[in-house]
Coordinates of C-alpha atoms in Angstrom, one line a residue:
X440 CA 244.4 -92.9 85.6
X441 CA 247.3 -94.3 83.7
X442 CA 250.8 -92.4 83.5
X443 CA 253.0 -93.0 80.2
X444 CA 256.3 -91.9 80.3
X445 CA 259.3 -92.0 77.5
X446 CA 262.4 -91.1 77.8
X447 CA 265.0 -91.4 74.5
X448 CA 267.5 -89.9 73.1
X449 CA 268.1 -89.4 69.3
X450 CA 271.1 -91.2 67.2
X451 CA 274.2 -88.2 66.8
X452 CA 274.0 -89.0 63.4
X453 CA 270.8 -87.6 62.2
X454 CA 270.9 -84.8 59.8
X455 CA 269.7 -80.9 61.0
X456 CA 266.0 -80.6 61.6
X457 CA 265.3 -84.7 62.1
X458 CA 265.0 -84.2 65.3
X459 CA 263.1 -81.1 65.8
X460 CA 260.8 -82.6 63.0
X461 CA 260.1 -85.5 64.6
X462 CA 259.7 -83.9 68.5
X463 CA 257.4 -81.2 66.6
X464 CA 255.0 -84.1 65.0
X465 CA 254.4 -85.7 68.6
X466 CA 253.7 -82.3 70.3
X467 CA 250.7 -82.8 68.1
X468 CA 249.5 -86.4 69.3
X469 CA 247.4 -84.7 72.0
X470 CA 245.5 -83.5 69.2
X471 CA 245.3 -86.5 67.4
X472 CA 244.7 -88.7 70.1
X473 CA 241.8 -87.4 72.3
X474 CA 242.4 -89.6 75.4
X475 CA 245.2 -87.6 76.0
X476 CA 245.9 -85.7 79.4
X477 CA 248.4 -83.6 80.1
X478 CA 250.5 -83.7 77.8
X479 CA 254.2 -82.4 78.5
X480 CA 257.7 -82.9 76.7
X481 CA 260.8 -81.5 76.5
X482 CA 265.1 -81.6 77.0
X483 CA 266.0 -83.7 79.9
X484 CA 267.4 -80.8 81.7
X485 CA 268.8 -83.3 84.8
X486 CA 272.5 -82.9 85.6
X487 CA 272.1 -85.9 87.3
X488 CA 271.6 -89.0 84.4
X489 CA 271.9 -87.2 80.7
X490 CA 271.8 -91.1 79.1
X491 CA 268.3 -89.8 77.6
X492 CA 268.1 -86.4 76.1
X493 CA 264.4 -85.7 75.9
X494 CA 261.3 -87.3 77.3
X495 CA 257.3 -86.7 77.2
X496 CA 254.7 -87.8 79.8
X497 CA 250.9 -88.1 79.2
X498 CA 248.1 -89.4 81.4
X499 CA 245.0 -91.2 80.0
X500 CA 242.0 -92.4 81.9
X501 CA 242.0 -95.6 82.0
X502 CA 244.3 -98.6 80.6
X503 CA 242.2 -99.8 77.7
X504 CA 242.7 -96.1 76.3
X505 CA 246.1 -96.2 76.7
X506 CA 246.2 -99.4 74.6
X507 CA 243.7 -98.2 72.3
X508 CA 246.8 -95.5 71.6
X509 CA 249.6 -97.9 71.5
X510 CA 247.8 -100.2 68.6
X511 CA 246.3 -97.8 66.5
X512 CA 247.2 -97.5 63.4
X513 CA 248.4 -93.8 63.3
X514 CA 250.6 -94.5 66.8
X515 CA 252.3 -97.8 64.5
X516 CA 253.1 -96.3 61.4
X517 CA 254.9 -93.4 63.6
X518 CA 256.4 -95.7 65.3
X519 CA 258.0 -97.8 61.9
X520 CA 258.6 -94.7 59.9
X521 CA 259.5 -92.1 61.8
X522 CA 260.3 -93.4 65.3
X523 CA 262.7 -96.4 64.7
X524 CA 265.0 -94.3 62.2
X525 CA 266.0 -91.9 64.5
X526 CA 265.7 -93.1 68.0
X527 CA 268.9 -94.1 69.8
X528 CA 267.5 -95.6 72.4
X529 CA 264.4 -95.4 74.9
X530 CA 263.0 -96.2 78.5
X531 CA 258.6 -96.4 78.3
X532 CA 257.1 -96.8 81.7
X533 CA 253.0 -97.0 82.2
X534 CA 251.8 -96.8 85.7
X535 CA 248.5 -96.5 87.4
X536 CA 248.0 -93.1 88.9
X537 CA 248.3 -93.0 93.4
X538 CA 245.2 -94.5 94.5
X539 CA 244.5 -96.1 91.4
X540 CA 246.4 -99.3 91.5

């Protein structure tokens, strides 16, 4: 099992709705993308680091379906067009499940 985690937070200067548009369109990848597990996103709600606003996590079976994710075309084009406009800045981390490594 393969845990992907991002954490970002938006540019200030986005105009109402961008962001709620754009967190409302990825709470529909799990649809879209069937090797996903568990998916869960929200506000960073830590008082401890606020550097990134929001964050999702998602779990996927192995590594090549992870991948599969990351290059296909649907994951890209969000990525270029809706993504990279709006997005601040960002921390992804992948890592292999306990016990799977």
């Amino acid at each position: 099992m393969i845990t992907h985690m991002l954490a970002f937070k938006f540019r200030d200067d986005l105009p109402p709705g961008v962001a709620e548009s754009v967190l409302a369109e990825l709470d529909t990848f799990p649809a879209k993308y069937p090797a996903m597990r568990n998916w869960r996103s929200g506000v960073n709600v830590s008082t401890r680091d606020t550097t990134m606003t929001h964050g999702f996590v998602v779990e996927f079976a192995t590594e090549q379906d992870l991948l599969d994710y990351l290059h296909s075309e649907s994951h890209e084009r969000f990525v270029r067009e809706r993504w990279r406009p709006v997005v601040e800045r960002q921390v992804i981390v992948s890592l292999p499940t306990a016990g799977d490594a």
